[in-house]
PDB file of C-alpha atoms in Angstrom:
ATOM      1  CA  MET P 824      -7.280  -0.575  24.298  1.00  0.00           C
ATOM      2  CA  LYS P 825      -8.326  -1.386  27.843  1.00  0.00           C
ATOM      3  CA  SER P 826     -10.019   0.797  30.402  1.00  0.00           C
ATOM      4  CA  GLY P 827      -9.588  -0.894  33.768  1.00  0.00           C
ATOM      5  CA  ASN P 828     -10.536  -4.492  33.055  1.00  0.00           C
ATOM      6  CA  HIS P 829     -12.916  -3.589  30.241  1.00  0.00           C
ATOM      7  CA  PHE P 830     -11.947  -3.703  26.585  1.00  0.00           C
ATOM      8  CA  GLN P 831     -13.220  -0.745  24.582  1.00  0.00           C
ATOM      9  CA  ALA P 832     -14.907  -1.494  21.268  1.00  0.00           C
ATOM     10  CA  THR P 833     -12.449  -0.256  18.659  1.00  0.00           C
ATOM     11  CA  LEU P 834     -12.978   0.898  15.089  1.00  0.00           C
ATOM     12  CA  ILE P 835     -10.129  -0.267  12.843  1.00  0.00           C
ATOM     13  CA  ALA P 836      -9.698   1.400   9.453  1.00  0.00           C
ATOM     14  CA  ASP P 837      -7.373   0.832   6.511  1.00  0.00           C
ATOM     15  CA  LEU P 838      -7.534   3.850   4.212  1.00  0.00           C
ATOM     16  CA  GLY P 839      -5.917   3.658   0.797  1.00  0.00           C
ATOM     17  CA  GLY P 840      -6.039   6.162  -2.016  1.00  0.00           C
ATOM     18  CA  THR P 841      -8.770   4.128  -3.750  1.00  0.00           C
ATOM     19  CA  ASN P 842     -10.397   1.792  -1.221  1.00  0.00           C
ATOM     20  CA  ALA P 843     -11.217   1.929   2.489  1.00  0.00           C
ATOM     21  CA  ARG P 844     -11.845  -1.058   4.768  1.00  0.00           C
ATOM     22  CA  PHE P 845     -13.380  -1.016   8.246  1.00  0.00           C
ATOM     23  CA  GLN P 846     -13.789  -3.417  11.144  1.00  0.00           C
ATOM     24  CA  ILE P 847     -14.996  -3.171  14.725  1.00  0.00           C
ATOM     25  CA  LEU P 848     -13.082  -5.158  17.337  1.00  0.00           C
ATOM     26  CA  VAL P 849     -15.258  -5.846  20.368  1.00  0.00           C
ATOM     27  CA  ASP P 850     -13.121  -8.486  22.089  1.00  0.00           C
ATOM     28  CA  PRO P 851      -9.393  -9.104  21.474  1.00  0.00           C
ATOM     29  CA  ASN P 852     -10.081 -12.850  21.524  1.00  0.00           C
ATOM     30  CA  SER P 853     -12.954 -12.778  19.038  1.00  0.00           C
ATOM     31  CA  PRO P 854     -13.045 -12.169  15.273  1.00  0.00           C
ATOM     32  CA  PRO P 855     -13.737  -8.523  14.352  1.00  0.00           C
ATOM     33  CA  GLN P 856     -16.983  -7.429  12.749  1.00  0.00           C
ATOM     34  CA  SER P 857     -16.181  -6.619   9.119  1.00  0.00           C
ATOM     35  CA  PHE P 858     -17.949  -4.294   6.701  1.00  0.00           C
ATOM     36  CA  GLU P 859     -18.060  -4.074   2.925  1.00  0.00           C
ATOM     37  CA  PRO P 860     -15.037  -2.243   1.478  1.00  0.00           C
ATOM     38  CA  ILE P 861     -15.879   1.133  -0.032  1.00  0.00           C
ATOM     39  CA  GLN P 862     -14.322   3.448  -2.599  1.00  0.00           C
ATOM     40  CA  THR P 863     -13.092   6.734  -1.168  1.00  0.00           C
ATOM     41  CA  THR P 864     -14.451   8.690  -4.146  1.00  0.00           C
ATOM     42  CA  ASN P 865     -18.014   7.713  -3.162  1.00  0.00           C
ATOM     43  CA  PHE P 866     -17.879   9.800   0.031  1.00  0.00           C
ATOM     44  CA  GLU P 867     -16.941  13.442   0.478  1.00  0.00           C
ATOM     45  CA  THR P 868     -15.254  12.877   3.853  1.00  0.00           C
ATOM     46  CA  ILE P 869     -14.058   9.981   5.980  1.00  0.00           C
ATOM     47  CA  GLU P 870     -16.597  10.982   8.646  1.00  0.00           C
ATOM     48  CA  ASP P 871     -19.412  10.527   6.101  1.00  0.00           C
ATOM     49  CA  ALA P 872     -17.996   7.153   5.082  1.00  0.00           C
ATOM     50  CA  ILE P 873     -17.783   5.870   8.665  1.00  0.00           C
ATOM     51  CA  LYS P 874     -21.258   7.066   9.614  1.00  0.00           C
ATOM     52  CA  GLN P 875     -22.928   5.525   6.553  1.00  0.00           C
ATOM     53  CA  SER P 876     -20.806   2.404   6.043  1.00  0.00           C
ATOM     54  CA  VAL P 877     -20.076   1.438   9.651  1.00  0.00           C
ATOM     55  CA  LEU P 878     -22.023   3.180  12.411  1.00  0.00           C
ATOM     56  CA  GLN P 879     -25.389   2.906  10.643  1.00  0.00           C
ATOM     57  CA  GLN P 880     -24.690  -0.762   9.833  1.00  0.00           C
ATOM     58  CA  SER P 881     -23.790  -1.950  13.330  1.00  0.00           C
ATOM     59  CA  SER P 882     -25.419  -2.118  16.735  1.00  0.00           C
ATOM     60  CA  ILE P 883     -21.976  -1.763  18.318  1.00  0.00           C
ATOM     61  CA  LEU P 884     -20.781   1.780  18.927  1.00  0.00           C
ATOM     62  CA  PRO P 885     -16.975   1.975  19.156  1.00  0.00           C
ATOM     63  CA  THR P 886     -15.405   4.435  21.577  1.00  0.00           C
ATOM     64  CA  ARG P 887     -11.962   4.631  19.955  1.00  0.00           C
ATOM     65  CA  ALA P 888     -10.370   4.222  16.532  1.00  0.00           C
ATOM     66  CA  ILE P 889      -7.107   2.966  15.077  1.00  0.00           C
ATOM     67  CA  ILE P 890      -6.626   4.267  11.545  1.00  0.00           C
ATOM     68  CA  ALA P 891      -3.905   3.344   9.070  1.00  0.00           C
ATOM     69  CA  ALA P 892      -3.992   5.807   6.177  1.00  0.00           C
ATOM     70  CA  ALA P 893      -2.055   6.304   2.945  1.00  0.00           C
ATOM     71  CA  GLY P 894      -0.148   9.519   3.533  1.00  0.00           C
ATOM     72  CA  PRO P 895       2.374  11.237   5.779  1.00  0.00           C
ATOM     73  CA  ILE P 896       1.264  11.929   9.370  1.00  0.00           C
ATOM     74  CA  THR P 897       1.689  15.484  10.703  1.00  0.00           C
ATOM     75  CA  GLU P 898       0.725  17.258  13.923  1.00  0.00           C
ATOM     76  CA  ALA P 899      -2.393  18.494  12.129  1.00  0.00           C
ATOM     77  CA  GLY P 900      -3.413  14.984  11.107  1.00  0.00           C
ATOM     78  CA  ILE P 901      -3.288  13.573   7.604  1.00  0.00           C
ATOM     79  CA  ARG P 902      -4.418  14.247   4.076  1.00  0.00           C
ATOM     80  CA  LEU P 903      -4.495  11.067   2.028  1.00  0.00           C
ATOM     81  CA  THR P 904      -1.870  11.194  -0.718  1.00  0.00           C
ATOM     82  CA  ASN P 905      -4.154  10.160  -3.565  1.00  0.00           C
ATOM     83  CA  SER P 906      -7.548  11.127  -2.155  1.00  0.00           C
ATOM     84  CA  ASN P 907      -9.382  14.257  -1.034  1.00  0.00           C
ATOM     85  CA  TRP P 908      -9.993  12.826   2.437  1.00  0.00           C
ATOM     86  CA  GLU P 909      -8.427  14.620   5.402  1.00  0.00           C
ATOM     87  CA  ILE P 910      -8.328  13.618   9.060  1.00  0.00           C
ATOM     88  CA  SER P 911      -8.094  16.339  11.681  1.00  0.00           C
ATOM     89  CA  PRO P 912      -8.058  14.393  14.991  1.00  0.00           C
ATOM     90  CA  LYS P 913     -10.183  16.786  17.060  1.00  0.00           C
ATOM     91  CA  THR P 914     -12.816  17.232  14.342  1.00  0.00           C
ATOM     92  CA  PHE P 915     -12.825  13.505  13.588  1.00  0.00           C
ATOM     93  CA  LEU P 916     -13.355  12.472  17.218  1.00  0.00           C
ATOM     94  CA  GLN P 917     -16.188  14.944  17.739  1.00  0.00           C
ATOM     95  CA  SER P 918     -17.937  14.048  14.498  1.00  0.00           C
ATOM     96  CA  CYS P 919     -17.777  10.268  15.042  1.00  0.00           C
ATOM     97  CA  GLY P 920     -18.489  10.340  18.789  1.00  0.00           C
ATOM     98  CA  LEU P 921     -15.159   8.773  19.759  1.00  0.00           C
ATOM     99  CA  ASN P 922     -12.847   9.553  22.667  1.00  0.00           C
ATOM    100  CA  GLN P 923      -9.496   8.301  21.363  1.00  0.00           C
ATOM    101  CA  LEU P 924      -7.696   8.075  18.012  1.00  0.00           C
ATOM    102  CA  VAL P 925      -4.483   6.301  17.018  1.00  0.00           C
ATOM    103  CA  LEU P 926      -3.416   7.505  13.578  1.00  0.00           C
ATOM    104  CA  MET P 927      -0.598   5.951  11.576  1.00  0.00           C
ATOM    105  CA  ASN P 928       0.674   5.652   8.015  1.00  0.00           C
ATOM    106  CA  ASP P 929      -0.729   2.580   6.264  1.00  0.00           C
ATOM    107  CA  PHE P 930       2.724   1.120   5.686  1.00  0.00           C
ATOM    108  CA  GLU P 931       3.593   1.602   9.349  1.00  0.00           C
ATOM    109  CA  ALA P 932       0.729  -0.816   9.990  1.00  0.00           C
ATOM    110  CA  GLN P 933       2.032  -3.171   7.293  1.00  0.00           C
ATOM    111  CA  ALA P 934       5.482  -3.074   8.888  1.00  0.00           C
ATOM    112  CA  LEU P 935       4.187  -3.771  12.398  1.00  0.00           C
ATOM    113  CA  ALA P 936       2.479  -6.915  11.075  1.00  0.00           C
ATOM    114  CA  LEU P 937       5.696  -8.415   9.654  1.00  0.00           C
ATOM    115  CA  PRO P 938       6.999 -10.208  12.789  1.00  0.00           C
ATOM    116  CA  TYR P 939       3.643 -11.922  13.263  1.00  0.00           C
ATOM    117  CA  LEU P 940       3.060 -13.317   9.769  1.00  0.00           C
ATOM    118  CA  ALA P 941       2.898 -17.098   9.531  1.00  0.00           C
ATOM    119  CA  PRO P 942       4.792 -18.910   6.747  1.00  0.00           C
ATOM    120  CA  ASN P 943       1.494 -19.794   5.051  1.00  0.00           C
ATOM    121  CA  GLU P 944       0.702 -16.071   4.816  1.00  0.00           C
ATOM    122  CA  LEU P 945       3.835 -15.409   2.743  1.00  0.00           C
ATOM    123  CA  GLN P 946       4.983 -16.327  -0.749  1.00  0.00           C
ATOM    124  CA  LEU P 947       8.719 -16.521  -1.385  1.00  0.00           C
ATOM    125  CA  LEU P 948      10.004 -14.772  -4.501  1.00  0.00           C
ATOM    126  CA  GLY P 949      13.406 -15.533  -5.956  1.00  0.00           C
ATOM    127  CA  SER P 950      15.460 -18.695  -5.928  1.00  0.00           C
ATOM    128  CA  GLY P 951      13.063 -20.691  -3.753  1.00  0.00           C
ATOM    129  CA  GLY P 952      13.926 -22.591  -0.607  1.00  0.00           C
ATOM    130  CA  ASP P 953      12.620 -22.467   2.938  1.00  0.00           C
ATOM    131  CA  ILE P 954      10.649 -19.304   3.624  1.00  0.00           C
ATOM    132  CA  LYS P 955      11.481 -19.565   7.329  1.00  0.00           C
ATOM    133  CA  LYS P 956      15.199 -19.374   6.549  1.00  0.00           C
ATOM    134  CA  ALA P 957      14.707 -16.674   3.916  1.00  0.00           C
ATOM    135  CA  ASP P 958      13.126 -14.500   6.601  1.00  0.00           C
ATOM    136  CA  GLY P 959      16.489 -14.002   8.334  1.00  0.00           C
ATOM    137  CA  SER P 960      16.859 -13.582  12.090  1.00  0.00           C
ATOM    138  CA  LYS P 961      13.559 -12.724  13.719  1.00  0.00           C
ATOM    139  CA  TYR P 962      15.135  -9.571  15.167  1.00  0.00           C
ATOM    140  CA  ASP P 963      16.870  -8.329  12.002  1.00  0.00           C
ATOM    141  CA  THR P 964      15.767  -5.122  10.266  1.00  0.00           C
ATOM    142  CA  LYS P 965      12.906  -5.643   7.824  1.00  0.00           C
ATOM    143  CA  ILE P 966      11.408  -3.478   5.103  1.00  0.00           C
ATOM    144  CA  VAL P 967       8.039  -3.550   3.364  1.00  0.00           C
ATOM    145  CA  LEU P 968       7.010  -1.838   0.136  1.00  0.00           C
ATOM    146  CA  GLY P 969       3.972  -2.099  -2.043  1.00  0.00           C
ATOM    147  CA  PRO P 970       2.607  -0.633  -5.272  1.00  0.00           C
ATOM    148  CA  GLY P 971      -1.049   0.317  -5.154  1.00  0.00           C
ATOM    149  CA  THR P 972      -2.655   3.697  -5.712  1.00  0.00           C
ATOM    150  CA  GLY P 973       0.864   4.938  -4.885  1.00  0.00           C
ATOM    151  CA  LEU P 974       4.055   3.225  -3.704  1.00  0.00           C
ATOM    152  CA  GLY P 975       4.274   2.714   0.052  1.00  0.00           C
ATOM    153  CA  VAL P 976       7.527   2.032   1.910  1.00  0.00           C
ATOM    154  CA  CYS P 977       8.296   1.445   5.602  1.00  0.00           C
ATOM    155  CA  LEU P 978      11.282   0.184   7.579  1.00  0.00           C
ATOM    156  CA  LEU P 979      10.916  -1.946  10.734  1.00  0.00           C
ATOM    157  CA  ILE P 980      13.771  -1.933  13.240  1.00  0.00           C
ATOM    158  CA  ARG P 981      14.309  -3.486  16.649  1.00  0.00           C
ATOM    159  CA  VAL P 982      14.975  -0.968  19.452  1.00  0.00           C
ATOM    160  CA  ALA P 983      15.061  -1.760  23.188  1.00  0.00           C
ATOM    161  CA  GLU P 984      13.285  -5.087  22.637  1.00  0.00           C
ATOM    162  CA  LYS P 985      10.458  -3.416  20.718  1.00  0.00           C
ATOM    163  CA  TRP P 986       9.633  -3.155  17.029  1.00  0.00           C
ATOM    164  CA  VAL P 987       9.684   0.425  15.731  1.00  0.00           C
ATOM    165  CA  PRO P 988       8.276   1.299  12.286  1.00  0.00           C
ATOM    166  CA  VAL P 989      10.037   4.081  10.393  1.00  0.00           C
ATOM    167  CA  ALA P 990       7.757   5.386   7.659  1.00  0.00           C
ATOM    168  CA  GLY P 991       9.153   7.416   4.801  1.00  0.00           C
ATOM    169  CA  GLU P 992       8.408   8.613   1.297  1.00  0.00           C
ATOM    170  CA  GLY P 993      10.552   6.077  -0.535  1.00  0.00           C
ATOM    171  CA  GLY P 994       7.974   5.929  -3.298  1.00  0.00           C
ATOM    172  CA  HIS P 995       9.178   9.316  -4.533  1.00  0.00           C
ATOM    173  CA  VAL P 996      12.847   8.444  -5.116  1.00  0.00           C
ATOM    174  CA  ASP P 997      14.275   8.819  -8.639  1.00  0.00           C
ATOM    175  CA  LEU P 998      13.910   5.882 -11.004  1.00  0.00           C
ATOM    176  CA  GLY P 999      15.873   6.205 -14.225  1.00  0.00           C
ATOM    177  CA  PRO P1000      16.282   4.048 -17.364  1.00  0.00           C
ATOM    178  CA  ARG P1001      19.060   1.468 -17.496  1.00  0.00           C
ATOM    179  CA  SER P1002      18.893   0.331 -21.132  1.00  0.00           C
ATOM    180  CA  SER P1003      18.532   1.949 -24.549  1.00  0.00           C
ATOM    181  CA  ARG P1004      14.966   0.618 -24.795  1.00  0.00           C
ATOM    182  CA  GLU P1005      14.062   2.061 -21.413  1.00  0.00           C
ATOM    183  CA  GLU P1006      15.539   5.384 -22.524  1.00  0.00           C
ATOM    184  CA  GLN P1007      13.047   5.330 -25.400  1.00  0.00           C
ATOM    185  CA  ILE P1008      10.162   4.554 -23.036  1.00  0.00           C
ATOM    186  CA  TRP P1009      11.224   7.100 -20.392  1.00  0.00           C
ATOM    187  CA  LYS P1010      10.994   9.899 -22.989  1.00  0.00           C
ATOM    188  CA  TYR P1011       7.229   9.466 -22.972  1.00  0.00           C
ATOM    189  CA  LEU P1012       6.722   9.239 -19.220  1.00  0.00           C
ATOM    190  CA  GLN P1013       5.352  12.420 -17.674  1.00  0.00           C
ATOM    191  CA  LYS P1014       8.013  13.986 -15.509  1.00  0.00           C
ATOM    192  CA  ALA P1015       7.562  15.828 -12.219  1.00  0.00           C
ATOM    193  CA  ASP P1016      10.226  18.475 -11.601  1.00  0.00           C
ATOM    194  CA  GLY P1017      12.247  17.083 -14.487  1.00  0.00           C
ATOM    195  CA  ARG P1018      12.448  13.518 -13.214  1.00  0.00           C
ATOM    196  CA  VAL P1019      10.551  10.230 -13.061  1.00  0.00           C
ATOM    197  CA  SER P1020       9.867   8.955  -9.546  1.00  0.00           C
ATOM    198  CA  ALA P1021       9.365   5.331  -8.568  1.00  0.00           C
ATOM    199  CA  GLU P1022       5.674   5.942  -7.844  1.00  0.00           C
ATOM    200  CA  GLN P1023       5.100   7.161 -11.415  1.00  0.00           C
ATOM    201  CA  ILE P1024       5.927   3.624 -12.545  1.00  0.00           C
ATOM    202  CA  LEU P1025       5.261   1.402  -9.526  1.00  0.00           C
ATOM    203  CA  SER P1026       1.550   2.030  -8.979  1.00  0.00           C
ATOM    204  CA  GLY P1027      -1.718   1.295 -10.740  1.00  0.00           C
ATOM    205  CA  ASP P1028      -1.478   4.493 -12.765  1.00  0.00           C
ATOM    206  CA  GLY P1029       2.219   3.747 -13.263  1.00  0.00           C
ATOM    207  CA  LEU P1030       1.542   0.478 -15.066  1.00  0.00           C
ATOM    208  CA  LEU P1031      -0.837   2.307 -17.397  1.00  0.00           C
ATOM    209  CA  ASN P1032       1.788   5.053 -17.840  1.00  0.00           C
ATOM    210  CA  LEU P1033       4.348   2.424 -18.861  1.00  0.00           C
ATOM    211  CA  TYR P1034       1.969   0.809 -21.324  1.00  0.00           C
ATOM    212  CA  THR P1035       1.079   4.141 -22.931  1.00  0.00           C
ATOM    213  CA  ALA P1036       4.763   5.082 -23.155  1.00  0.00           C
ATOM    214  CA  CYS P1037       5.603   1.728 -24.778  1.00  0.00           C
ATOM    215  CA  CYS P1038       2.898   2.345 -27.389  1.00  0.00           C
ATOM    216  CA  GLN P1039       4.177   5.864 -28.055  1.00  0.00           C
ATOM    217  CA  ALA P1040       7.737   4.584 -28.404  1.00  0.00           C
ATOM    218  CA  ASP P1041       6.465   2.050 -30.968  1.00  0.00           C
ATOM    219  CA  ARG P1042       4.382   4.716 -32.765  1.00  0.00           C
ATOM    220  CA  ILE P1043       1.080   2.901 -32.262  1.00  0.00           C
ATOM    221  CA  ASN P1044      -2.185   3.879 -30.595  1.00  0.00           C
ATOM    222  CA  ALA P1045      -2.792   2.582 -27.075  1.00  0.00           C
ATOM    223  CA  LYS P1046      -5.788   0.232 -27.072  1.00  0.00           C
ATOM    224  CA  LEU P1047      -5.968  -0.443 -23.331  1.00  0.00           C
ATOM    225  CA  GLN P1048      -7.356   2.195 -20.982  1.00  0.00           C
ATOM    226  CA  SER P1049      -6.745   0.921 -17.435  1.00  0.00           C
ATOM    227  CA  ALA P1050      -4.118  -0.849 -15.356  1.00  0.00           C
ATOM    228  CA  PRO P1051      -6.305  -3.981 -14.866  1.00  0.00           C
ATOM    229  CA  GLU P1052      -6.689  -4.221 -18.650  1.00  0.00           C
ATOM    230  CA  VAL P1053      -2.920  -3.923 -19.088  1.00  0.00           C
ATOM    231  CA  SER P1054      -2.050  -6.580 -16.495  1.00  0.00           C
ATOM    232  CA  LYS P1055      -4.730  -8.957 -17.840  1.00  0.00           C
ATOM    233  CA  ALA P1056      -3.535  -8.568 -21.443  1.00  0.00           C
ATOM    234  CA  ALA P1057       0.092  -8.997 -20.360  1.00  0.00           C
ATOM    235  CA  MET P1058      -0.564 -12.185 -18.415  1.00  0.00           C
ATOM    236  CA  GLU P1059      -2.571 -13.578 -21.337  1.00  0.00           C
ATOM    237  CA  GLY P1060       0.224 -12.562 -23.717  1.00  0.00           C
ATOM    238  CA  CYS P1061      -2.211 -10.972 -26.159  1.00  0.00           C
ATOM    239  CA  ASP P1062      -0.718  -7.444 -26.341  1.00  0.00           C
ATOM    240  CA  GLU P1063       2.996  -6.931 -27.029  1.00  0.00           C
ATOM    241  CA  GLN P1064       3.199  -3.518 -25.390  1.00  0.00           C
ATOM    242  CA  ALA P1065       1.267  -4.707 -22.325  1.00  0.00           C
ATOM    243  CA  VAL P1066       3.725  -7.591 -21.922  1.00  0.00           C
ATOM    244  CA  GLU P1067       6.657  -5.196 -22.134  1.00  0.00           C
ATOM    245  CA  ALA P1068       5.032  -2.752 -19.695  1.00  0.00           C
ATOM    246  CA  LEU P1069       4.509  -5.477 -17.090  1.00  0.00           C
ATOM    247  CA  GLU P1070       8.049  -6.773 -17.599  1.00  0.00           C
ATOM    248  CA  VAL P1071       9.484  -3.289 -17.010  1.00  0.00           C
ATOM    249  CA  PHE P1072       7.157  -2.848 -14.024  1.00  0.00           C
ATOM    250  CA  CYS P1073       8.416  -6.071 -12.411  1.00  0.00           C
ATOM    251  CA  GLN P1074      12.056  -5.236 -13.165  1.00  0.00           C
ATOM    252  CA  CYS P1075      11.677  -1.772 -11.622  1.00  0.00           C
ATOM    253  CA  LEU P1076       9.958  -3.252  -8.574  1.00  0.00           C
ATOM    254  CA  GLY P1077      12.935  -5.576  -8.125  1.00  0.00           C
ATOM    255  CA  ARG P1078      15.375  -2.694  -8.559  1.00  0.00           C
ATOM    256  CA  ILE P1079      13.665  -0.537  -5.937  1.00  0.00           C
ATOM    257  CA  ALA P1080      13.299  -3.481  -3.534  1.00  0.00           C
ATOM    258  CA  GLY P1081      17.001  -4.240  -3.911  1.00  0.00           C
ATOM    259  CA  ASP P1082      18.040  -0.606  -3.447  1.00  0.00           C
ATOM    260  CA  LEU P1083      15.929  -0.331  -0.296  1.00  0.00           C
ATOM    261  CA  ALA P1084      17.404  -3.566   1.045  1.00  0.00           C
ATOM    262  CA  LEU P1085      20.930  -2.238   0.502  1.00  0.00           C
ATOM    263  CA  THR P1086      20.122   1.178   1.996  1.00  0.00           C
ATOM    264  CA  SER P1087      18.577  -0.259   5.155  1.00  0.00           C
ATOM    265  CA  ALA P1088      20.601  -3.506   5.489  1.00  0.00           C
ATOM    266  CA  ALA P1089      17.277  -5.344   5.730  1.00  0.00           C
ATOM    267  CA  LYS P1090      18.645  -8.782   6.628  1.00  0.00           C
ATOM    268  CA  GLY P1091      15.278  -9.675   8.144  1.00  0.00           C
ATOM    269  CA  GLY P1092      13.635  -9.668   4.738  1.00  0.00           C
ATOM    270  CA  VAL P1093      12.149  -7.464   2.058  1.00  0.00           C
ATOM    271  CA  TYR P1094       8.367  -7.823   1.924  1.00  0.00           C
ATOM    272  CA  ILE P1095       6.199  -6.759  -0.996  1.00  0.00           C
ATOM    273  CA  ALA P1096       2.560  -6.038  -0.171  1.00  0.00           C
ATOM    274  CA  GLY P1097      -0.503  -4.681  -1.928  1.00  0.00           C
ATOM    275  CA  GLY P1098      -3.283  -5.785  -4.222  1.00  0.00           C
ATOM    276  CA  ILE P1099      -1.381  -5.279  -7.481  1.00  0.00           C
ATOM    277  CA  VAL P1100       1.361  -7.744  -6.561  1.00  0.00           C
ATOM    278  CA  GLN P1101      -1.177 -10.402  -5.602  1.00  0.00           C
ATOM    279  CA  LYS P1102      -2.769 -10.128  -9.043  1.00  0.00           C
ATOM    280  CA  ILE P1103       0.515 -10.411 -10.949  1.00  0.00           C
ATOM    281  CA  LEU P1104       2.158 -12.946  -8.614  1.00  0.00           C
ATOM    282  CA  PRO P1105       2.432 -15.680 -11.284  1.00  0.00           C
ATOM    283  CA  TYR P1106       4.244 -13.195 -13.528  1.00  0.00           C
ATOM    284  CA  LEU P1107       6.622 -12.154 -10.756  1.00  0.00           C
ATOM    285  CA  GLN P1108       7.438 -15.767 -10.035  1.00  0.00           C
TER     286      GLN P1108
END
């Protein structure tokens, strides 16, 4: 981020399937300039969003960008998994008047943050105890996952004294029923290629899918129409099917987290990120 002894003003973007957040970092030792989060559906392209929501709102013109986006990175750039936005590096740089772009998966960025989180920025789930000890050796393999618009997963490993994120598509692994009740519910979940993937349950839409399936299994009409309504009703205990949906959601999140920990030998910790988990944290605990 330096050119000679001069720091280049840098646009930082976090692009999810639903929301996008932007900051401009002028000085590495100063707080970044933040902008109001936006919804991706309100703008046809990311270039339009940046011009209207950032460049027209700031007197500082960045010369480079670091973008963490929800989707797999290819040589051609990225198309967000749950959005119509696409980033073609050459077109993006020309349109936004920038000279450099660092593009990464959003959970790569989440993973790279793990070694630098302070204890007060974490909440321990499970049997309790000292969060510093629960974090394992500071150089052990770590993994982060998070339900949001989709289900993001990334591994963080230590190689040659550097942290290396290994992004994947763990959100699309199979997730099957493990009880007779879940078999009833799974019958009503929409299947892709004959199977139910983790993301079809562990996401905002997934929670609503679970609730609707619980209602269908009980032969009643679904009253709630959105994931926030389902989680709110479940935490208030005022809708039986919402309570069951959130219970199954949390159980499946634990199952996937455990499977990923076993697959990767993540002795450095399993971290769960994302806005959904923050909202249902009392229920998880």
